[in-house]
């Protein structure tokens, strides 16, 4: 966030661990990232391991449902601008879509 503030980029924060994220929203993020849902989950997250979600990885529908049920498994932060998105790790990756 500090990098965005320093660069004067106007942004808003969606805390999807506090506000319920829908399957449609996850699919939209997936499209903008150009990744399948399995490609932006935190596989080392406790919820992922304890719920044996590895079994869902190859089924986009089941993985999306798991992401709704266990939002902590969603990779973060995800930076979205218009029709593009990037996982902002490291933070400088945001410049890939700010162009």
PDB file of N, CA and C in Angstrom:
ATOM      1  N   UNK A   1       0.831  -1.192   0.000  1.00  0.00           N
ATOM      2  CA  UNK A   1       0.000   0.000   0.000  1.00  0.00           C
ATOM      3  C   UNK A   1       0.871   1.249   0.000  1.00  0.00           C
ATOM      4  N   UNK A   2       1.982   1.169   0.736  1.00  0.00           N
ATOM      5  CA  UNK A   2       2.865   2.324   0.798  1.00  0.00           C
ATOM      6  C   UNK A   2       3.412   2.668  -0.579  1.00  0.00           C
ATOM      7  N   UNK A   3       3.755   1.657  -1.363  1.00  0.00           N
ATOM      8  CA  UNK A   3       4.261   1.884  -2.713  1.00  0.00           C
ATOM      9  C   UNK A   3       3.218   2.609  -3.561  1.00  0.00           C
ATOM     10  N   UNK A   4       1.960   2.194  -3.449  1.00  0.00           N
ATOM     11  CA  UNK A   4       0.891   2.849  -4.203  1.00  0.00           C
ATOM     12  C   UNK A   4       0.721   4.294  -3.764  1.00  0.00           C
ATOM     13  N   UNK A   5       0.775   4.531  -2.463  1.00  0.00           N
ATOM     14  CA  UNK A   5       0.648   5.889  -1.943  1.00  0.00           C
ATOM     15  C   UNK A   5       1.801   6.755  -2.434  1.00  0.00           C
ATOM     16  N   UNK A   6       3.010   6.214  -2.390  1.00  0.00           N
ATOM     17  CA  UNK A   6       4.192   6.948  -2.833  1.00  0.00           C
ATOM     18  C   UNK A   6       4.082   7.316  -4.305  1.00  0.00           C
ATOM     19  N   UNK A   7       3.537   6.410  -5.106  1.00  0.00           N
ATOM     20  CA  UNK A   7       3.394   6.645  -6.543  1.00  0.00           C
ATOM     21  C   UNK A   7       2.147   7.460  -6.887  1.00  0.00           C
ATOM     22  N   UNK A   8       1.339   7.801  -5.880  1.00  0.00           N
ATOM     23  CA  UNK A   8       0.138   8.594  -6.110  1.00  0.00           C
ATOM     24  C   UNK A   8      -0.975   7.834  -6.806  1.00  0.00           C
ATOM     25  N   UNK A   9      -1.005   6.520  -6.629  1.00  0.00           N
ATOM     26  CA  UNK A   9      -2.034   5.686  -7.257  1.00  0.00           C
ATOM     27  C   UNK A   9      -3.249   5.614  -6.333  1.00  0.00           C
ATOM     28  N   UNK A  10      -4.403   5.977  -6.881  1.00  0.00           N
ATOM     29  CA  UNK A  10      -5.649   5.890  -6.125  1.00  0.00           C
ATOM     30  C   UNK A  10      -6.078   4.425  -6.090  1.00  0.00           C
ATOM     31  N   UNK A  11      -6.413   3.922  -4.924  1.00  0.00           N
ATOM     32  CA  UNK A  11      -6.784   2.522  -4.816  1.00  0.00           C
ATOM     33  C   UNK A  11      -7.778   2.326  -3.690  1.00  0.00           C
ATOM     34  N   UNK A  12      -8.438   1.185  -3.735  1.00  0.00           N
ATOM     35  CA  UNK A  12      -9.315   0.788  -2.638  1.00  0.00           C
ATOM     36  C   UNK A  12      -8.924  -0.629  -2.237  1.00  0.00           C
ATOM     37  N   UNK A  13      -9.266  -0.983  -1.035  1.00  0.00           N
ATOM     38  CA  UNK A  13      -8.909  -2.290  -0.491  1.00  0.00           C
ATOM     39  C   UNK A  13     -10.176  -3.109  -0.309  1.00  0.00           C
ATOM     40  N   UNK A  14     -10.129  -4.340  -0.795  1.00  0.00           N
ATOM     41  CA  UNK A  14     -11.225  -5.273  -0.574  1.00  0.00           C
ATOM     42  C   UNK A  14     -10.677  -6.348   0.360  1.00  0.00           C
ATOM     43  N   UNK A  15     -11.188  -6.374   1.558  1.00  0.00           N
ATOM     44  CA  UNK A  15     -10.731  -7.352   2.539  1.00  0.00           C
ATOM     45  C   UNK A  15     -11.619  -8.590   2.434  1.00  0.00           C
ATOM     46  N   UNK A  16     -11.261  -9.468   1.508  1.00  0.00           N
ATOM     47  CA  UNK A  16     -12.117 -10.614   1.225  1.00  0.00           C
ATOM     48  C   UNK A  16     -12.120 -11.657   2.328  1.00  0.00           C
ATOM     49  N   UNK A  17     -11.339 -11.455   3.366  1.00  0.00           N
ATOM     50  CA  UNK A  17     -11.453 -12.335   4.525  1.00  0.00           C
ATOM     51  C   UNK A  17     -12.545 -11.832   5.465  1.00  0.00           C
ATOM     52  N   UNK A  18     -12.939 -10.572   5.282  1.00  0.00           N
ATOM     53  CA  UNK A  18     -14.001  -9.995   6.108  1.00  0.00           C
ATOM     54  C   UNK A  18     -15.315  -9.893   5.336  1.00  0.00           C
ATOM     55  N   UNK A  19     -15.225  -9.561   4.041  1.00  0.00           N
ATOM     56  CA  UNK A  19     -16.403  -9.463   3.176  1.00  0.00           C
ATOM     57  C   UNK A  19     -16.453 -10.725   2.328  1.00  0.00           C
ATOM     58  N   UNK A  20     -17.584 -11.363   2.297  1.00  0.00           N
ATOM     59  CA  UNK A  20     -17.714 -12.610   1.543  1.00  0.00           C
ATOM     60  C   UNK A  20     -17.439 -12.359   0.064  1.00  0.00           C
ATOM     61  N   UNK A  21     -16.558 -13.166  -0.478  1.00  0.00           N
ATOM     62  CA  UNK A  21     -16.266 -13.107  -1.906  1.00  0.00           C
ATOM     63  C   UNK A  21     -17.066 -14.214  -2.584  1.00  0.00           C
ATOM     64  N   UNK A  22     -17.600 -13.929  -3.747  1.00  0.00           N
ATOM     65  CA  UNK A  22     -18.449 -14.897  -4.444  1.00  0.00           C
ATOM     66  C   UNK A  22     -17.636 -15.713  -5.453  1.00  0.00           C
ATOM     67  N   UNK A  23     -18.219 -16.814  -5.896  1.00  0.00           N
ATOM     68  CA  UNK A  23     -17.584 -17.617  -6.941  1.00  0.00           C
ATOM     69  C   UNK A  23     -17.384 -16.782  -8.202  1.00  0.00           C
ATOM     70  N   UNK A  24     -18.384 -15.977  -8.557  1.00  0.00           N
ATOM     71  CA  UNK A  24     -18.265 -15.133  -9.747  1.00  0.00           C
ATOM     72  C   UNK A  24     -17.111 -14.152  -9.616  1.00  0.00           C
ATOM     73  N   UNK A  25     -16.929 -13.576  -8.431  1.00  0.00           N
ATOM     74  CA  UNK A  25     -15.821 -12.642  -8.220  1.00  0.00           C
ATOM     75  C   UNK A  25     -14.475 -13.353  -8.353  1.00  0.00           C
ATOM     76  N   UNK A  26     -14.382 -14.558  -7.823  1.00  0.00           N
ATOM     77  CA  UNK A  26     -13.138 -15.315  -7.938  1.00  0.00           C
ATOM     78  C   UNK A  26     -12.861 -15.651  -9.401  1.00  0.00           C
ATOM     79  N   UNK A  27     -13.884 -16.044 -10.130  1.00  0.00           N
ATOM     80  CA  UNK A  27     -13.698 -16.358 -11.548  1.00  0.00           C
ATOM     81  C   UNK A  27     -13.289 -15.122 -12.341  1.00  0.00           C
ATOM     82  N   UNK A  28     -13.831 -13.974 -11.965  1.00  0.00           N
ATOM     83  CA  UNK A  28     -13.459 -12.719 -12.629  1.00  0.00           C
ATOM     84  C   UNK A  28     -11.996 -12.379 -12.338  1.00  0.00           C
ATOM     85  N   UNK A  29     -11.570 -12.553 -11.106  1.00  0.00           N
ATOM     86  CA  UNK A  29     -10.169 -12.331 -10.743  1.00  0.00           C
ATOM     87  C   UNK A  29      -9.285 -13.312 -11.508  1.00  0.00           C
ATOM     88  N   UNK A  30      -9.723 -14.548 -11.604  1.00  0.00           N
ATOM     89  CA  UNK A  30      -8.991 -15.577 -12.339  1.00  0.00           C
ATOM     90  C   UNK A  30      -8.777 -15.148 -13.788  1.00  0.00           C
ATOM     91  N   UNK A  31      -9.831 -14.659 -14.402  1.00  0.00           N
ATOM     92  CA  UNK A  31      -9.752 -14.201 -15.797  1.00  0.00           C
ATOM     93  C   UNK A  31      -8.773 -13.046 -15.927  1.00  0.00           C
ATOM     94  N   UNK A  32      -8.865 -12.089 -15.003  1.00  0.00           N
ATOM     95  CA  UNK A  32      -7.993 -10.912 -15.066  1.00  0.00           C
ATOM     96  C   UNK A  32      -6.524 -11.262 -14.804  1.00  0.00           C
ATOM     97  N   UNK A  33      -6.301 -12.242 -13.948  1.00  0.00           N
ATOM     98  CA  UNK A  33      -4.938 -12.702 -13.688  1.00  0.00           C
ATOM     99  C   UNK A  33      -4.394 -13.556 -14.834  1.00  0.00           C
ATOM    100  N   UNK A  34      -5.315 -14.156 -15.602  1.00  0.00           N
ATOM    101  CA  UNK A  34      -4.898 -15.098 -16.635  1.00  0.00           C
ATOM    102  C   UNK A  34      -4.426 -16.411 -16.023  1.00  0.00           C
ATOM    103  N   UNK A  35      -4.991 -16.745 -14.861  1.00  0.00           N
ATOM    104  CA  UNK A  35      -4.611 -17.950 -14.128  1.00  0.00           C
ATOM    105  C   UNK A  35      -5.850 -18.757 -13.762  1.00  0.00           C
ATOM    106  N   UNK A  36      -5.664 -20.051 -13.608  1.00  0.00           N
ATOM    107  CA  UNK A  36      -6.733 -20.895 -13.075  1.00  0.00           C
ATOM    108  C   UNK A  36      -6.809 -20.660 -11.568  1.00  0.00           C
ATOM    109  N   UNK A  37      -7.960 -20.905 -10.955  1.00  0.00           N
ATOM    110  CA  UNK A  37      -8.074 -20.718  -9.501  1.00  0.00           C
ATOM    111  C   UNK A  37      -6.969 -21.425  -8.714  1.00  0.00           C
ATOM    112  N   UNK A  38      -6.587 -22.616  -9.115  1.00  0.00           N
ATOM    113  CA  UNK A  38      -5.547 -23.354  -8.394  1.00  0.00           C
ATOM    114  C   UNK A  38      -4.212 -22.619  -8.383  1.00  0.00           C
ATOM    115  N   UNK A  39      -4.031 -21.693  -9.329  1.00  0.00           N
ATOM    116  CA  UNK A  39      -2.759 -20.989  -9.457  1.00  0.00           C
ATOM    117  C   UNK A  39      -2.630 -19.782  -8.528  1.00  0.00           C
ATOM    118  N   UNK A  40      -3.708 -19.426  -7.825  1.00  0.00           N
ATOM    119  CA  UNK A  40      -3.575 -18.335  -6.859  1.00  0.00           C
ATOM    120  C   UNK A  40      -4.197 -18.697  -5.513  1.00  0.00           C
ATOM    121  N   UNK A  41      -3.865 -19.916  -5.084  1.00  0.00           N
ATOM    122  CA  UNK A  41      -4.214 -20.353  -3.731  1.00  0.00           C
ATOM    123  C   UNK A  41      -2.932 -20.578  -2.942  1.00  0.00           C
ATOM    124  N   UNK A  42      -3.052 -20.402  -1.649  1.00  0.00           N
ATOM    125  CA  UNK A  42      -1.930 -20.579  -0.734  1.00  0.00           C
ATOM    126  C   UNK A  42      -1.953 -22.031  -0.240  1.00  0.00           C
ATOM    127  N   UNK A  43      -1.154 -22.855  -0.879  1.00  0.00           N
ATOM    128  CA  UNK A  43      -1.177 -24.290  -0.601  1.00  0.00           C
ATOM    129  C   UNK A  43      -0.565 -24.644   0.753  1.00  0.00           C
ATOM    130  N   UNK A  44       0.142 -23.725   1.355  1.00  0.00           N
ATOM    131  CA  UNK A  44       0.719 -23.979   2.674  1.00  0.00           C
ATOM    132  C   UNK A  44      -0.178 -23.463   3.802  1.00  0.00           C
ATOM    133  N   UNK A  45      -1.263 -22.806   3.428  1.00  0.00           N
ATOM    134  CA  UNK A  45      -2.221 -22.280   4.407  1.00  0.00           C
ATOM    135  C   UNK A  45      -2.876 -23.437   5.164  1.00  0.00           C
ATOM    136  N   UNK A  46      -3.072 -23.234   6.445  1.00  0.00           N
ATOM    137  CA  UNK A  46      -3.649 -24.261   7.307  1.00  0.00           C
ATOM    138  C   UNK A  46      -5.006 -24.768   6.794  1.00  0.00           C
ATOM    139  N   UNK A  47      -5.888 -23.844   6.384  1.00  0.00           N
ATOM    140  CA  UNK A  47      -7.203 -24.250   5.872  1.00  0.00           C
ATOM    141  C   UNK A  47      -7.066 -25.160   4.649  1.00  0.00           C
ATOM    142  N   UNK A  48      -6.084 -24.886   3.814  1.00  0.00           N
ATOM    143  CA  UNK A  48      -5.865 -25.708   2.620  1.00  0.00           C
ATOM    144  C   UNK A  48      -5.472 -27.124   3.018  1.00  0.00           C
ATOM    145  N   UNK A  49      -4.525 -27.206   3.929  1.00  0.00           N
ATOM    146  CA  UNK A  49      -4.018 -28.516   4.353  1.00  0.00           C
ATOM    147  C   UNK A  49      -5.060 -29.302   5.149  1.00  0.00           C
ATOM    148  N   UNK A  50      -5.657 -28.664   6.138  1.00  0.00           N
ATOM    149  CA  UNK A  50      -6.579 -29.362   7.042  1.00  0.00           C
ATOM    150  C   UNK A  50      -7.849 -29.847   6.349  1.00  0.00           C
ATOM    151  N   UNK A  51      -8.218 -29.195   5.266  1.00  0.00           N
ATOM    152  CA  UNK A  51      -9.435 -29.573   4.556  1.00  0.00           C
ATOM    153  C   UNK A  51      -9.144 -30.380   3.292  1.00  0.00           C
ATOM    154  N   UNK A  52      -7.895 -30.814   3.178  1.00  0.00           N
ATOM    155  CA  UNK A  52      -7.471 -31.676   2.077  1.00  0.00           C
ATOM    156  C   UNK A  52      -7.889 -31.103   0.720  1.00  0.00           C
ATOM    157  N   UNK A  53      -7.690 -29.806   0.553  1.00  0.00           N
ATOM    158  CA  UNK A  53      -8.137 -29.142  -0.665  1.00  0.00           C
ATOM    159  C   UNK A  53      -7.264 -29.460  -1.872  1.00  0.00           C
ATOM    160  N   UNK A  54      -6.173 -30.154  -1.650  1.00  0.00           N
ATOM    161  CA  UNK A  54      -5.351 -30.587  -2.776  1.00  0.00           C
ATOM    162  C   UNK A  54      -6.181 -31.416  -3.753  1.00  0.00           C
ATOM    163  N   UNK A  55      -7.205 -32.085  -3.230  1.00  0.00           N
ATOM    164  CA  UNK A  55      -8.090 -32.895  -4.076  1.00  0.00           C
ATOM    165  C   UNK A  55      -8.923 -32.047  -5.034  1.00  0.00           C
ATOM    166  N   UNK A  56      -9.034 -30.750  -4.758  1.00  0.00           N
ATOM    167  CA  UNK A  56      -9.852 -29.852  -5.590  1.00  0.00           C
ATOM    168  C   UNK A  56      -9.047 -29.126  -6.657  1.00  0.00           C
ATOM    169  N   UNK A  57      -7.741 -29.201  -6.609  1.00  0.00           N
ATOM    170  CA  UNK A  57      -6.899 -28.356  -7.447  1.00  0.00           C
ATOM    171  C   UNK A  57      -7.225 -28.408  -8.939  1.00  0.00           C
ATOM    172  N   UNK A  58      -7.476 -29.562  -9.464  1.00  0.00           N
ATOM    173  CA  UNK A  58      -7.687 -29.681 -10.910  1.00  0.00           C
ATOM    174  C   UNK A  58      -9.134 -29.434 -11.345  1.00  0.00           C
ATOM    175  N   UNK A  59     -10.021 -29.223 -10.391  1.00  0.00           N
ATOM    176  CA  UNK A  59     -11.430 -28.957 -10.691  1.00  0.00           C
ATOM    177  C   UNK A  59     -11.708 -27.489 -10.346  1.00  0.00           C
ATOM    178  N   UNK A  60     -11.732 -26.639 -11.373  1.00  0.00           N
ATOM    179  CA  UNK A  60     -11.887 -25.194 -11.143  1.00  0.00           C
ATOM    180  C   UNK A  60     -13.138 -24.864 -10.344  1.00  0.00           C
ATOM    181  N   UNK A  61     -14.230 -25.570 -10.607  1.00  0.00           N
ATOM    182  CA  UNK A  61     -15.477 -25.291  -9.888  1.00  0.00           C
ATOM    183  C   UNK A  61     -15.318 -25.610  -8.398  1.00  0.00           C
ATOM    184  N   UNK A  62     -14.798 -26.780  -8.085  1.00  0.00           N
ATOM    185  CA  UNK A  62     -14.601 -27.158  -6.678  1.00  0.00           C
ATOM    186  C   UNK A  62     -13.573 -26.253  -5.998  1.00  0.00           C
ATOM    187  N   UNK A  63     -12.516 -25.884  -6.727  1.00  0.00           N
ATOM    188  CA  UNK A  63     -11.496 -25.019  -6.138  1.00  0.00           C
ATOM    189  C   UNK A  63     -12.088 -23.641  -5.839  1.00  0.00           C
ATOM    190  N   UNK A  64     -12.903 -23.127  -6.743  1.00  0.00           N
ATOM    191  CA  UNK A  64     -13.557 -21.836  -6.531  1.00  0.00           C
ATOM    192  C   UNK A  64     -14.484 -21.901  -5.321  1.00  0.00           C
ATOM    193  N   UNK A  65     -15.237 -22.985  -5.185  1.00  0.00           N
ATOM    194  CA  UNK A  65     -16.095 -23.154  -4.015  1.00  0.00           C
ATOM    195  C   UNK A  65     -15.270 -23.174  -2.730  1.00  0.00           C
ATOM    196  N   UNK A  66     -14.136 -23.844  -2.760  1.00  0.00           N
ATOM    197  CA  UNK A  66     -13.258 -23.899  -1.586  1.00  0.00           C
ATOM    198  C   UNK A  66     -12.719 -22.513  -1.248  1.00  0.00           C
ATOM    199  N   UNK A  67     -12.430 -21.714  -2.253  1.00  0.00           N
ATOM    200  CA  UNK A  67     -11.915 -20.365  -2.034  1.00  0.00           C
ATOM    201  C   UNK A  67     -12.977 -19.482  -1.372  1.00  0.00           C
ATOM    202  N   UNK A  68     -14.232 -19.704  -1.728  1.00  0.00           N
ATOM    203  CA  UNK A  68     -15.332 -18.973  -1.088  1.00  0.00           C
ATOM    204  C   UNK A  68     -15.450 -19.404   0.373  1.00  0.00           C
ATOM    205  N   UNK A  69     -15.386 -20.696   0.602  1.00  0.00           N
ATOM    206  CA  UNK A  69     -15.558 -21.230   1.952  1.00  0.00           C
ATOM    207  C   UNK A  69     -14.356 -20.929   2.861  1.00  0.00           C
ATOM    208  N   UNK A  70     -13.167 -20.928   2.287  1.00  0.00           N
ATOM    209  CA  UNK A  70     -11.936 -20.710   3.052  1.00  0.00           C
ATOM    210  C   UNK A  70     -11.128 -19.579   2.405  1.00  0.00           C
ATOM    211  N   UNK A  71     -11.565 -18.333   2.536  1.00  0.00           N
ATOM    212  CA  UNK A  71     -10.908 -17.227   1.831  1.00  0.00           C
ATOM    213  C   UNK A  71      -9.439 -17.014   2.211  1.00  0.00           C
ATOM    214  N   UNK A  72      -9.002 -17.542   3.347  1.00  0.00           N
ATOM    215  CA  UNK A  72      -7.592 -17.397   3.712  1.00  0.00           C
ATOM    216  C   UNK A  72      -6.664 -18.085   2.718  1.00  0.00           C
ATOM    217  N   UNK A  73      -7.194 -19.021   1.942  1.00  0.00           N
ATOM    218  CA  UNK A  73      -6.330 -19.724   0.992  1.00  0.00           C
ATOM    219  C   UNK A  73      -6.071 -18.917  -0.271  1.00  0.00           C
ATOM    220  N   UNK A  74      -6.777 -17.811  -0.456  1.00  0.00           N
ATOM    221  CA  UNK A  74      -6.579 -16.988  -1.653  1.00  0.00           C
ATOM    222  C   UNK A  74      -5.275 -16.209  -1.505  1.00  0.00           C
ATOM    223  N   UNK A  75      -4.447 -16.299  -2.531  1.00  0.00           N
ATOM    224  CA  UNK A  75      -3.179 -15.570  -2.549  1.00  0.00           C
ATOM    225  C   UNK A  75      -3.458 -14.081  -2.410  1.00  0.00           C
ATOM    226  N   UNK A  76      -2.569 -13.387  -1.747  1.00  0.00           N
ATOM    227  CA  UNK A  76      -2.732 -11.949  -1.567  1.00  0.00           C
ATOM    228  C   UNK A  76      -1.385 -11.282  -1.440  1.00  0.00           C
ATOM    229  N   UNK A  77      -1.321 -10.031  -1.721  1.00  0.00           N
ATOM    230  CA  UNK A  77      -2.389  -9.168  -2.255  1.00  0.00           C
ATOM    231  C   UNK A  77      -2.532  -9.340  -3.764  1.00  0.00           C
ATOM    232  N   UNK A  78      -3.740  -9.131  -4.227  1.00  0.00           N
ATOM    233  CA  UNK A  78      -4.009  -9.125  -5.661  1.00  0.00           C
ATOM    234  C   UNK A  78      -4.361  -7.691  -6.024  1.00  0.00           C
ATOM    235  N   UNK A  79      -3.642  -7.162  -6.990  1.00  0.00           N
ATOM    236  CA  UNK A  79      -3.836  -5.782  -7.430  1.00  0.00           C
ATOM    237  C   UNK A  79      -4.560  -5.824  -8.768  1.00  0.00           C
ATOM    238  N   UNK A  80      -5.686  -5.105  -8.857  1.00  0.00           N
ATOM    239  CA  UNK A  80      -6.519  -5.120 -10.061  1.00  0.00           C
ATOM    240  C   UNK A  80      -6.666  -3.704 -10.597  1.00  0.00           C
ATOM    241  N   UNK A  81      -6.439  -3.575 -11.899  1.00  0.00           N
ATOM    242  CA  UNK A  81      -6.663  -2.309 -12.598  1.00  0.00           C
ATOM    243  C   UNK A  81      -7.443  -2.644 -13.862  1.00  0.00           C
ATOM    244  N   UNK A  82      -8.672  -2.183 -13.916  1.00  0.00           N
ATOM    245  CA  UNK A  82      -9.494  -2.446 -15.096  1.00  0.00           C
ATOM    246  C   UNK A  82      -9.619  -3.921 -15.377  1.00  0.00           C
ATOM    247  N   UNK A  83      -9.153  -4.348 -16.535  1.00  0.00           N
ATOM    248  CA  UNK A  83      -9.274  -5.737 -16.957  1.00  0.00           C
ATOM    249  C   UNK A  83      -8.016  -6.558 -16.675  1.00  0.00           C
ATOM    250  N   UNK A  84      -7.082  -5.990 -15.923  1.00  0.00           N
ATOM    251  CA  UNK A  84      -5.838  -6.696 -15.622  1.00  0.00           C
ATOM    252  C   UNK A  84      -5.678  -6.846 -14.119  1.00  0.00           C
ATOM    253  N   UNK A  85      -4.967  -7.891 -13.730  1.00  0.00           N
ATOM    254  CA  UNK A  85      -4.669  -8.119 -12.316  1.00  0.00           C
ATOM    255  C   UNK A  85      -3.306  -8.783 -12.198  1.00  0.00           C
ATOM    256  N   UNK A  86      -2.699  -8.617 -11.035  1.00  0.00           N
ATOM    257  CA  UNK A  86      -1.415  -9.241 -10.761  1.00  0.00           C
ATOM    258  C   UNK A  86      -1.345  -9.557  -9.271  1.00  0.00           C
ATOM    259  N   UNK A  87      -0.694 -10.666  -8.951  1.00  0.00           N
ATOM    260  CA  UNK A  87      -0.416 -10.963  -7.548  1.00  0.00           C
ATOM    261  C   UNK A  87       0.779 -10.098  -7.187  1.00  0.00           C
ATOM    262  N   UNK A  88       0.575  -9.171  -6.276  1.00  0.00           N
ATOM    263  CA  UNK A  88       1.574  -8.137  -5.978  1.00  0.00           C
ATOM    264  C   UNK A  88       2.612  -8.608  -4.969  1.00  0.00           C
ATOM    265  N   UNK A  89       3.279  -9.648  -5.320  1.00  0.00           N
ATOM    266  CA  UNK A  89       4.365 -10.160  -4.498  1.00  0.00           C
ATOM    267  C   UNK A  89       5.530 -10.458  -5.416  1.00  0.00           C
ATOM    268  N   UNK A  90       6.586  -9.697  -5.385  1.00  0.00           N
ATOM    269  CA  UNK A  90       6.829  -8.524  -4.555  1.00  0.00           C
ATOM    270  C   UNK A  90       5.965  -7.348  -5.019  1.00  0.00           C
ATOM    271  N   UNK A  91       5.844  -6.333  -4.166  1.00  0.00           N
ATOM    272  CA  UNK A  91       4.953  -5.200  -4.473  1.00  0.00           C
ATOM    273  C   UNK A  91       5.237  -4.517  -5.811  1.00  0.00           C
ATOM    274  N   UNK A  92       6.462  -4.540  -6.249  1.00  0.00           N
ATOM    275  CA  UNK A  92       6.818  -3.879  -7.513  1.00  0.00           C
ATOM    276  C   UNK A  92       6.117  -4.502  -8.719  1.00  0.00           C
ATOM    277  N   UNK A  93       5.543  -5.683  -8.554  1.00  0.00           N
ATOM    278  CA  UNK A  93       4.832  -6.327  -9.664  1.00  0.00           C
ATOM    279  C   UNK A  93       3.632  -5.509 -10.125  1.00  0.00           C
ATOM    280  N   UNK A  94       3.148  -4.598  -9.270  1.00  0.00           N
ATOM    281  CA  UNK A  94       2.010  -3.771  -9.691  1.00  0.00           C
ATOM    282  C   UNK A  94       2.344  -2.945 -10.919  1.00  0.00           C
ATOM    283  N   UNK A  95       3.628  -2.624 -11.115  1.00  0.00           N
ATOM    284  CA  UNK A  95       4.014  -1.814 -12.254  1.00  0.00           C
ATOM    285  C   UNK A  95       3.847  -2.559 -13.572  1.00  0.00           C
ATOM    286  N   UNK A  96       3.726  -3.896 -13.512  1.00  0.00           N
ATOM    287  CA  UNK A  96       3.491  -4.678 -14.717  1.00  0.00           C
ATOM    288  C   UNK A  96       2.165  -4.327 -15.359  1.00  0.00           C
ATOM    289  N   UNK A  97       1.182  -3.915 -14.553  1.00  0.00           N
ATOM    290  CA  UNK A  97      -0.122  -3.601 -15.144  1.00  0.00           C
ATOM    291  C   UNK A  97      -0.464  -2.120 -15.085  1.00  0.00           C
ATOM    292  N   UNK A  98       0.368  -1.336 -14.415  1.00  0.00           N
ATOM    293  CA  UNK A  98       0.107   0.106 -14.380  1.00  0.00           C
ATOM    294  C   UNK A  98       0.525   0.768 -15.689  1.00  0.00           C
ATOM    295  N   UNK A  99       1.544   0.191 -16.315  1.00  0.00           N
ATOM    296  CA  UNK A  99       2.034   0.632 -17.616  1.00  0.00           C
ATOM    297  C   UNK A  99       2.051   2.078 -17.771  1.00  0.00           C
TER     298      UNK A  99
END
